[in-house]
Coordinates of C-alpha atoms in Angstrom, one line a residue:
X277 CA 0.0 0.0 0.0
X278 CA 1.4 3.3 -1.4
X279 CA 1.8 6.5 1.4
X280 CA -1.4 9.0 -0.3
X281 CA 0.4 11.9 1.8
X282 CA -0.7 14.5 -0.7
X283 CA -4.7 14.0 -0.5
X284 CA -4.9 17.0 2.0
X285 CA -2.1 19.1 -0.2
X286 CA -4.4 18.3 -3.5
X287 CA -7.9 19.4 -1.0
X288 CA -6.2 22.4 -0.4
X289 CA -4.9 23.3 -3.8
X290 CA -1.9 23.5 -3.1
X291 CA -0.9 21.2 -5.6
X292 CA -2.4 20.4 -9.0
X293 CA -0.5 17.6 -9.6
X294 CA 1.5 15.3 -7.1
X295 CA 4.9 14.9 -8.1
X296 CA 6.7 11.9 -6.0
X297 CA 10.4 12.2 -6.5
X298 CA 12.1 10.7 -3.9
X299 CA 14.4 7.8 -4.9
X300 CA 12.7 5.4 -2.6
X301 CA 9.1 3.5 -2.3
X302 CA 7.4 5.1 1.2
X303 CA 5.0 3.1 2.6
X304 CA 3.2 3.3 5.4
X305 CA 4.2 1.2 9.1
X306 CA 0.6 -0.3 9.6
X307 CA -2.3 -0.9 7.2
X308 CA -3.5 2.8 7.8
X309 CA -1.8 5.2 5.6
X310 CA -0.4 7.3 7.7
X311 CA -2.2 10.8 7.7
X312 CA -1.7 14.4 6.5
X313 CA -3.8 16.6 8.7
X314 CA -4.1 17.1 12.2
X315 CA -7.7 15.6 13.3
X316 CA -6.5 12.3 10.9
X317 CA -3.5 12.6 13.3
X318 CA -5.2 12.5 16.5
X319 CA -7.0 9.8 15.7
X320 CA -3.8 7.9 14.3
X321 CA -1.6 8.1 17.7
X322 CA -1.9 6.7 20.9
X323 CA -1.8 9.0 24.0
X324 CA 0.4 8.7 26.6
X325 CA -0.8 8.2 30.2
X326 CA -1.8 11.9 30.0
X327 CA -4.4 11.3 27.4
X328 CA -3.6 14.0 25.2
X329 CA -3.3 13.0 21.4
X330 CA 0.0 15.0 21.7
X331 CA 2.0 13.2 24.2
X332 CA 2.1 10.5 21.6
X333 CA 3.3 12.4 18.9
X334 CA 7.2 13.3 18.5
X335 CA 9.1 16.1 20.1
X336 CA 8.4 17.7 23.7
X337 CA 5.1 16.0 24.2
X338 CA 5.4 14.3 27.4
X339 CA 5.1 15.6 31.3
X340 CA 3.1 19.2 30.1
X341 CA 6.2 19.6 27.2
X342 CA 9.0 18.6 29.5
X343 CA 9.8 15.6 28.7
X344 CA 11.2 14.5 24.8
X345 CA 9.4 11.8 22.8
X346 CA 11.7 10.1 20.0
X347 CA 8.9 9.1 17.7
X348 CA 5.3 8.6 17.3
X349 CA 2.7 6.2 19.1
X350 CA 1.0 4.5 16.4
X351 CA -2.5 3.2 17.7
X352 CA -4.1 0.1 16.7
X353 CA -6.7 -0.4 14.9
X354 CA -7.2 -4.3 14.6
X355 CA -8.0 -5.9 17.1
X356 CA -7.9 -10.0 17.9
X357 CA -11.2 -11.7 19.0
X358 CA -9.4 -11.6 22.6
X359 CA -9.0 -7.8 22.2
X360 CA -5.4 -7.7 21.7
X361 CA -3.9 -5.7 19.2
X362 CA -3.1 -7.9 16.0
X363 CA -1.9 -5.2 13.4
X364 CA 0.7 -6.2 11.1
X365 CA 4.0 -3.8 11.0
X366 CA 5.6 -3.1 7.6
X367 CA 8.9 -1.8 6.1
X368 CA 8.3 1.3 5.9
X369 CA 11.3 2.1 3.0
X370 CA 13.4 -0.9 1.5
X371 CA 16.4 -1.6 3.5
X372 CA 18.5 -3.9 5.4
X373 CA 17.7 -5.7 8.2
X374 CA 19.8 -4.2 10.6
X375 CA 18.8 -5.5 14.4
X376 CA 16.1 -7.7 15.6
X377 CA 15.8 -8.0 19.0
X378 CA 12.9 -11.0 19.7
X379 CA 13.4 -10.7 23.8
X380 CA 11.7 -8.3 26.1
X381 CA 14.6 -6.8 27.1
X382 CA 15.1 -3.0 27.4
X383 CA 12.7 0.2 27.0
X384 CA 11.8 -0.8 23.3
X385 CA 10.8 -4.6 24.5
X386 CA 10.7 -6.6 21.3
X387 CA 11.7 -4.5 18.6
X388 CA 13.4 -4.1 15.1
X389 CA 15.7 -1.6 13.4
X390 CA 15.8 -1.1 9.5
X391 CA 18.9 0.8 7.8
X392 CA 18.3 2.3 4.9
X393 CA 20.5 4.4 2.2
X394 CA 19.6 7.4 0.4
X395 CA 21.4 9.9 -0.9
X396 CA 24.7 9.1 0.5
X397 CA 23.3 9.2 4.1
X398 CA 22.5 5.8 6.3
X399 CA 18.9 6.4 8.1
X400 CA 16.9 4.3 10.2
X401 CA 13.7 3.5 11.0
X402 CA 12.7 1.5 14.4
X403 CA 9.4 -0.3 14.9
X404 CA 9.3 -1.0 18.9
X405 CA 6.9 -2.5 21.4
X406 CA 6.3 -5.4 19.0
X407 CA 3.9 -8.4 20.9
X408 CA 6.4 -10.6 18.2
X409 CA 9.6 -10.1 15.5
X410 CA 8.5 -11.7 12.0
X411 CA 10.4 -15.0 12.3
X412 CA 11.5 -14.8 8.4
X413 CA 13.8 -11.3 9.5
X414 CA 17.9 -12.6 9.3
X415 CA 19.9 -9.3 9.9
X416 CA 21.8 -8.4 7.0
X417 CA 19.4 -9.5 4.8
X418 CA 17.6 -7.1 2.5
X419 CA 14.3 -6.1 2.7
X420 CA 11.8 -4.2 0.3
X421 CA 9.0 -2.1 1.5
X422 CA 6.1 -3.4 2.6
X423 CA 7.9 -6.1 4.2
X424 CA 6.3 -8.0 7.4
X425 CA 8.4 -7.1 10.3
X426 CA 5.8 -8.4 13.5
X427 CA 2.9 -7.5 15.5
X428 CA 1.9 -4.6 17.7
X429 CA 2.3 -5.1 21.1
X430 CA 2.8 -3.6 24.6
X431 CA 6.2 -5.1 25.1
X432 CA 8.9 -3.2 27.4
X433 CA 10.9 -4.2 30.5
X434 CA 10.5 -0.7 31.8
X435 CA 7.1 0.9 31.2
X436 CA 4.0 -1.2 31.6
X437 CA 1.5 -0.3 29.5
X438 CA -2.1 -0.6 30.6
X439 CA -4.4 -2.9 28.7
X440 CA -5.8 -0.9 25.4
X441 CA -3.1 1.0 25.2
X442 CA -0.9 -1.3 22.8
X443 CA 0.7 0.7 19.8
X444 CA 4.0 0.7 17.4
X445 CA 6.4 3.1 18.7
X446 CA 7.7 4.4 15.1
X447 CA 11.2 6.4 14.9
X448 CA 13.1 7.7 12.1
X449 CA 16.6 9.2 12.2
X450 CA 20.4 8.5 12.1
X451 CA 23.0 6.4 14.2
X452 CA 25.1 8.5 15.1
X453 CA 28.2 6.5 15.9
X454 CA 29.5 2.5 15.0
X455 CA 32.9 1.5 17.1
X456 CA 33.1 5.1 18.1
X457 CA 29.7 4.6 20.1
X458 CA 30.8 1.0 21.4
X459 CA 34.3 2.8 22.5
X460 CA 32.2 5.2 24.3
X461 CA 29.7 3.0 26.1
X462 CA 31.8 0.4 27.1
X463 CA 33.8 3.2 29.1
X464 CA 31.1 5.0 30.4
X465 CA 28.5 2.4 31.1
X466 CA 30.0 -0.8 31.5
X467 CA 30.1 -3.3 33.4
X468 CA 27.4 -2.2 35.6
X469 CA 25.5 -1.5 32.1
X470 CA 25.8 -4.2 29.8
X471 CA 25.1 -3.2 25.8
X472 CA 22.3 -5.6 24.6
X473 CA 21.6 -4.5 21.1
X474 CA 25.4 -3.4 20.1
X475 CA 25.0 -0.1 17.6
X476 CA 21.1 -0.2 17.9
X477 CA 20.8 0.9 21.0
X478 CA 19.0 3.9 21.5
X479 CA 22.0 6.0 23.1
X480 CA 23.2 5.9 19.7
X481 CA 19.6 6.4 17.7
X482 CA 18.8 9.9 17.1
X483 CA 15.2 10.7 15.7
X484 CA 13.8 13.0 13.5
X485 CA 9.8 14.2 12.6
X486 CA 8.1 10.8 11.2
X487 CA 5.3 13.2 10.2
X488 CA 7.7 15.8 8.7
X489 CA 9.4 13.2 7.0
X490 CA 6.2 11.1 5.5
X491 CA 5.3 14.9 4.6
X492 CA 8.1 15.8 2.8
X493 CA 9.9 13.0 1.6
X494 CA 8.1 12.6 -1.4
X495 CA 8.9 16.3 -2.4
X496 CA 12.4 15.5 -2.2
X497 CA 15.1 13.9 -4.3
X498 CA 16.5 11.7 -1.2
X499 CA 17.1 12.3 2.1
X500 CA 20.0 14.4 1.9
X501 CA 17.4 16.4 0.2
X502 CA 14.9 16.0 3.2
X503 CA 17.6 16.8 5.6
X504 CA 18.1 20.2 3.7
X505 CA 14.0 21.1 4.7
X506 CA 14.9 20.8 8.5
X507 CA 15.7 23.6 10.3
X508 CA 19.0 24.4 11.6
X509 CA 18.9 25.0 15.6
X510 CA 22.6 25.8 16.5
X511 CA 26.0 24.8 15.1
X512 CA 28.8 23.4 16.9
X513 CA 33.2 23.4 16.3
X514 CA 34.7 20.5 17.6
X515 CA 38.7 20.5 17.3
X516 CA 39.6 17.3 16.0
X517 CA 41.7 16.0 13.4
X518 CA 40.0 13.1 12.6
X519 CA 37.0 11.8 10.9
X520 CA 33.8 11.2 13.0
X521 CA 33.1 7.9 12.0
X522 CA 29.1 8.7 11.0
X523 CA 31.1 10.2 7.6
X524 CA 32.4 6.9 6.6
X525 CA 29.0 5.4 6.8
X526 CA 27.3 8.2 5.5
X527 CA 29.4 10.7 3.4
X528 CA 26.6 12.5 2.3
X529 CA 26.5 14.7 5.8
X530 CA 29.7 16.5 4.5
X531 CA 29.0 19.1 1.6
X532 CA 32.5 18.9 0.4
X533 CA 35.5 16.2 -0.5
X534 CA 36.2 14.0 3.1
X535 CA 39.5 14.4 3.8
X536 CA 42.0 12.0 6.0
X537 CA 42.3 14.9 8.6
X538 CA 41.2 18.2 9.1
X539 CA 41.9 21.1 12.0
X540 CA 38.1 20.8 13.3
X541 CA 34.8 20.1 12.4
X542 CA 32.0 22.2 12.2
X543 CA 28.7 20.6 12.9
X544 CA 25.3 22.1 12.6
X545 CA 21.9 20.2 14.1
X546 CA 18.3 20.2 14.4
X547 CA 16.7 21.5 17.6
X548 CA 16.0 17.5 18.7
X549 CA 20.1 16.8 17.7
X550 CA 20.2 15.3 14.2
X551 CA 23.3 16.5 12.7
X552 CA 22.0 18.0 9.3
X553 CA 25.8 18.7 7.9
X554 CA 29.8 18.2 8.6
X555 CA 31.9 21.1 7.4
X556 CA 35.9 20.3 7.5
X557 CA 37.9 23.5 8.9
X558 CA 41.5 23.8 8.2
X559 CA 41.7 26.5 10.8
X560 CA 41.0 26.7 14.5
X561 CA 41.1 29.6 16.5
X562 CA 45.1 29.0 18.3
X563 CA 44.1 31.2 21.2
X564 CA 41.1 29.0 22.2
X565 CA 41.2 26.2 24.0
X566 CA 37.8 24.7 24.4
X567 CA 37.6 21.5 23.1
X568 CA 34.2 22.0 21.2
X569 CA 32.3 25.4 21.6
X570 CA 28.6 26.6 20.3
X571 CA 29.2 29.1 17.8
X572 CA 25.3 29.5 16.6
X573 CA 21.7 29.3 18.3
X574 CA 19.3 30.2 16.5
X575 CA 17.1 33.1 18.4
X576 CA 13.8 30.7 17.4
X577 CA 14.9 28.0 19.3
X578 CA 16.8 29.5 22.4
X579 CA 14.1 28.7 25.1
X580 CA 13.5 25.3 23.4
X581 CA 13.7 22.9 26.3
X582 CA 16.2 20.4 24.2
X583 CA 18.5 22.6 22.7
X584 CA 19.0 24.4 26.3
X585 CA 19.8 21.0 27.0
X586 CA 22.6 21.5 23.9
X587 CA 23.4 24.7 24.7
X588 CA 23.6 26.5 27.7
X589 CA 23.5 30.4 28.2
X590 CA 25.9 32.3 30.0
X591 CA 25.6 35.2 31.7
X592 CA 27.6 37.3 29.0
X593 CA 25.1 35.6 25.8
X594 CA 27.5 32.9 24.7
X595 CA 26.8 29.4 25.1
X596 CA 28.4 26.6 26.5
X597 CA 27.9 22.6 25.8
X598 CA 25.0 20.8 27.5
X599 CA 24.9 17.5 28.8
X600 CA 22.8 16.0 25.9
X601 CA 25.6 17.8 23.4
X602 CA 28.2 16.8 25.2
X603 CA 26.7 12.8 24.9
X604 CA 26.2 13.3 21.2
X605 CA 29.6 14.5 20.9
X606 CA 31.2 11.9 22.6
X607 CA 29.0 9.4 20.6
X608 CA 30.1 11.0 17.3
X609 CA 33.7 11.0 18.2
X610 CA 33.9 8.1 20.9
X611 CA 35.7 10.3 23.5
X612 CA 33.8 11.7 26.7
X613 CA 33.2 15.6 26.1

C-alpha cells in the first residue's frame, strides 16, 4: 500500500498535480496510511498516560512539554477476538535488516531496526513495542517495503502499558556512531551496564519528525534532500583531526571532499540533535582552548527545552555545551566531552 500523503495538499490546492520524487518507495508502518492533517493525526496516535493525542506524537510531548518523545505512538486499529492488538508492521522504505531483538529486554521490549541508504546518508527506522519479531527477518538480509516485520504489542521491561493501550512506537533518524559509540559505552556504562543491542541501541539512535518526514519525503530527491528542509537549531566546532566515523557510513553529511584529517569540524543540528551537515575546517582559532564550543543558536529555538539542554547560556550571551551535546559529541567522536 502506497503513502497518499498528498490528499490534503491536493484538498487544499496547493498542488495540482502530485509529483513523488524521492528515490525510494514510502509506505506506510501499519495498514492505515499514515495521515496528513491534524484531526486524521489525533485519531492515528496513541496517548500517553496523559491522554492527550500530543503526548504520543514526537518532540516535547510528554510531562506538560518537558519531557522529549523520539517518535510517534502508532495506535491500533485491529484488534484479535481476545482484544489484543493484531496489526501487522511493515517496512516502511526498502532496507537492510539491521537489528532484531525477539526478547523483552530493554525500553523498546521486542523491537526491530531497518537501515536504509539514500542519498549518501544511512537512516533508520525502528518499529518498537512489537507483541512478536517476523520469524522470516535474518539481519543483514535485505528487505523491500512493505515487508512484514511483526505484530503490535505492549512489550517493554520498563514501562508497563495498561491494557488498550498497545501501539508501534515508530522512529526515524540517524546512528550517530559504529565502534566510536561501542568505544564510548563500554567506558562509560560498562560493566554495571551491559550493551544488549550493540550499535542499535538507543543512546546511539537519534530521531527526526516521522510526520515531517512522510510529509516531505516525497517532495524530495532523497534524504540528503529532506535533511536540507529541517531547520538548523545551533551549530557546533569540535577541534579534532580526525574523521567522526558517521562520515564513513554516510558521506553524504559533509557538503565537500572528506579528507583524512582536518583542524576541526564544524557541525550544525536540528533543535531534537540530528546532525544535518559536517563542514571540514583547516583553521581553528590557536588562542582557544575549548575542546568543542557553540558558535550559533538560532534566536527561534533559544528557550526550546532540548537545545537548552545542547546549549547552555551564559551570563555574558555565549553558550556553552550541554549535557545532551556533550553525549552526542562523545558518541560522534567516541571520547567523553
Amino acid at each position: 500500500m502506497r503513502l497518499r500523503v498528498f490528499s490534503f495538499l491536493l484538498a487544499s490546492g496547493l498542488f495540482s498535480v502530485p509529483t513523488f520524487s524521492f528515490e525510494m518507495t514510502l509506505h506506510a508502518p501499519t495498514a492505515v496510511d499514515f495521515p496528513v492533517t491534524p484531526a486524521a493525526l489525533r485519531r492515528y496516535v496513541q496517548p500517553a498516560s496523559s491522554g492527550k493525542p500530543e503526548s504520543g506524537m514526537f518532540g516535547l510531548t510528554r510531562n506538560e512539554g518537558t519531557r522529549f518523545h523520539e517518535g510517534i505512538d502508532v495506535k491500533s486499529a485491529v484488534r484479535d477476538r481476545h482484544g489484543n492488538a493484531a496489526d501487522e508492521i511493515f517496512a516502511v522504505c526498502p532496507g537492510k535488516v539491521a537489528h532484531v531483538c525477539r526478547e523483552n529486554n530493554g525500553s523498546y521490549g521486542k523491537y526491530v531496526v531497518l537501515e536504509h541508504r539514500s542519498g549518501g546518508i544511512s537512516f533508520y527506522s525502528l518499529y518498537a513495542h512489537l507483541s512478536l519479531a517476523a520469524a522470516s527477518l535474518k539481519e543483514g538480509e535485505s528487505v523491500p517495503a512493505g515487508t512484514f516485520l511483526g505484530v503490535m504489542g505492549s512489550s517493554s521491561s520498563v514501562y508497563d502499558f495498561p491494557a488498550g493501550t498497545e501501539h508501534l512506537h515508530f522512529e526515524i533518524g540517524l546512528r550517530l556512531g559504529g565502534k566510536s559509540f561501542l568505544k564510548w559505552y563500554e567506558r562509560s556504562f560498562l560493566p554495571d551496564d551491559e550493551n544488549l543491542h550493540a550499535c542499535w541501541n538507543g543512546l546511539n539512535l537519534v530521531g527526526t519528525d516521522p510526520v515531517r518526514f512522510f510529509s516531505e519525503a516525497p517532495l524530495c530527491e532523497n534524504f540528503r534532500d529532506y535533511l536540507d528542509r529541517v531547520p538548523v537549531a545551533l551549530t557546533v566546532v569540535v577541534k579534532d583531526a580526525d574523521v567522526p566515523e558517521i562520515l564513513k557510513f554516510s558521506p553524504g553529511l559533509s557538503r565537500t571532499d572528506i579528507p583524512e584529517k582536518a583542524s576541526s569540524w564544524r557541525i550544525s543540528f536540528s533543535w531534537s540533535g540530528t546532525p544535518l551537515e559536517f563542514f571540514p575546517l583547516e583553521i581553528y582559532e590557536k588562542d582557544d582552548s575549548e575542546r568543542a564550543k557553540i558558535v550559533f543558536v538560532y534566536e527561534k529555538y533559544i528557550r526550546n527545552i532540548l537545545v537548552m539542554k545542547m546549549a547552555e547560556k551564559r551570563d555574558n550571551g555565549s553558550f556553552s555545551l550541554g549535557p545532551r551535546m556533550k553525549n552526542i559529541l562523545s558518541v560522534l567522536f567516541g571520547e567523553e566531552f
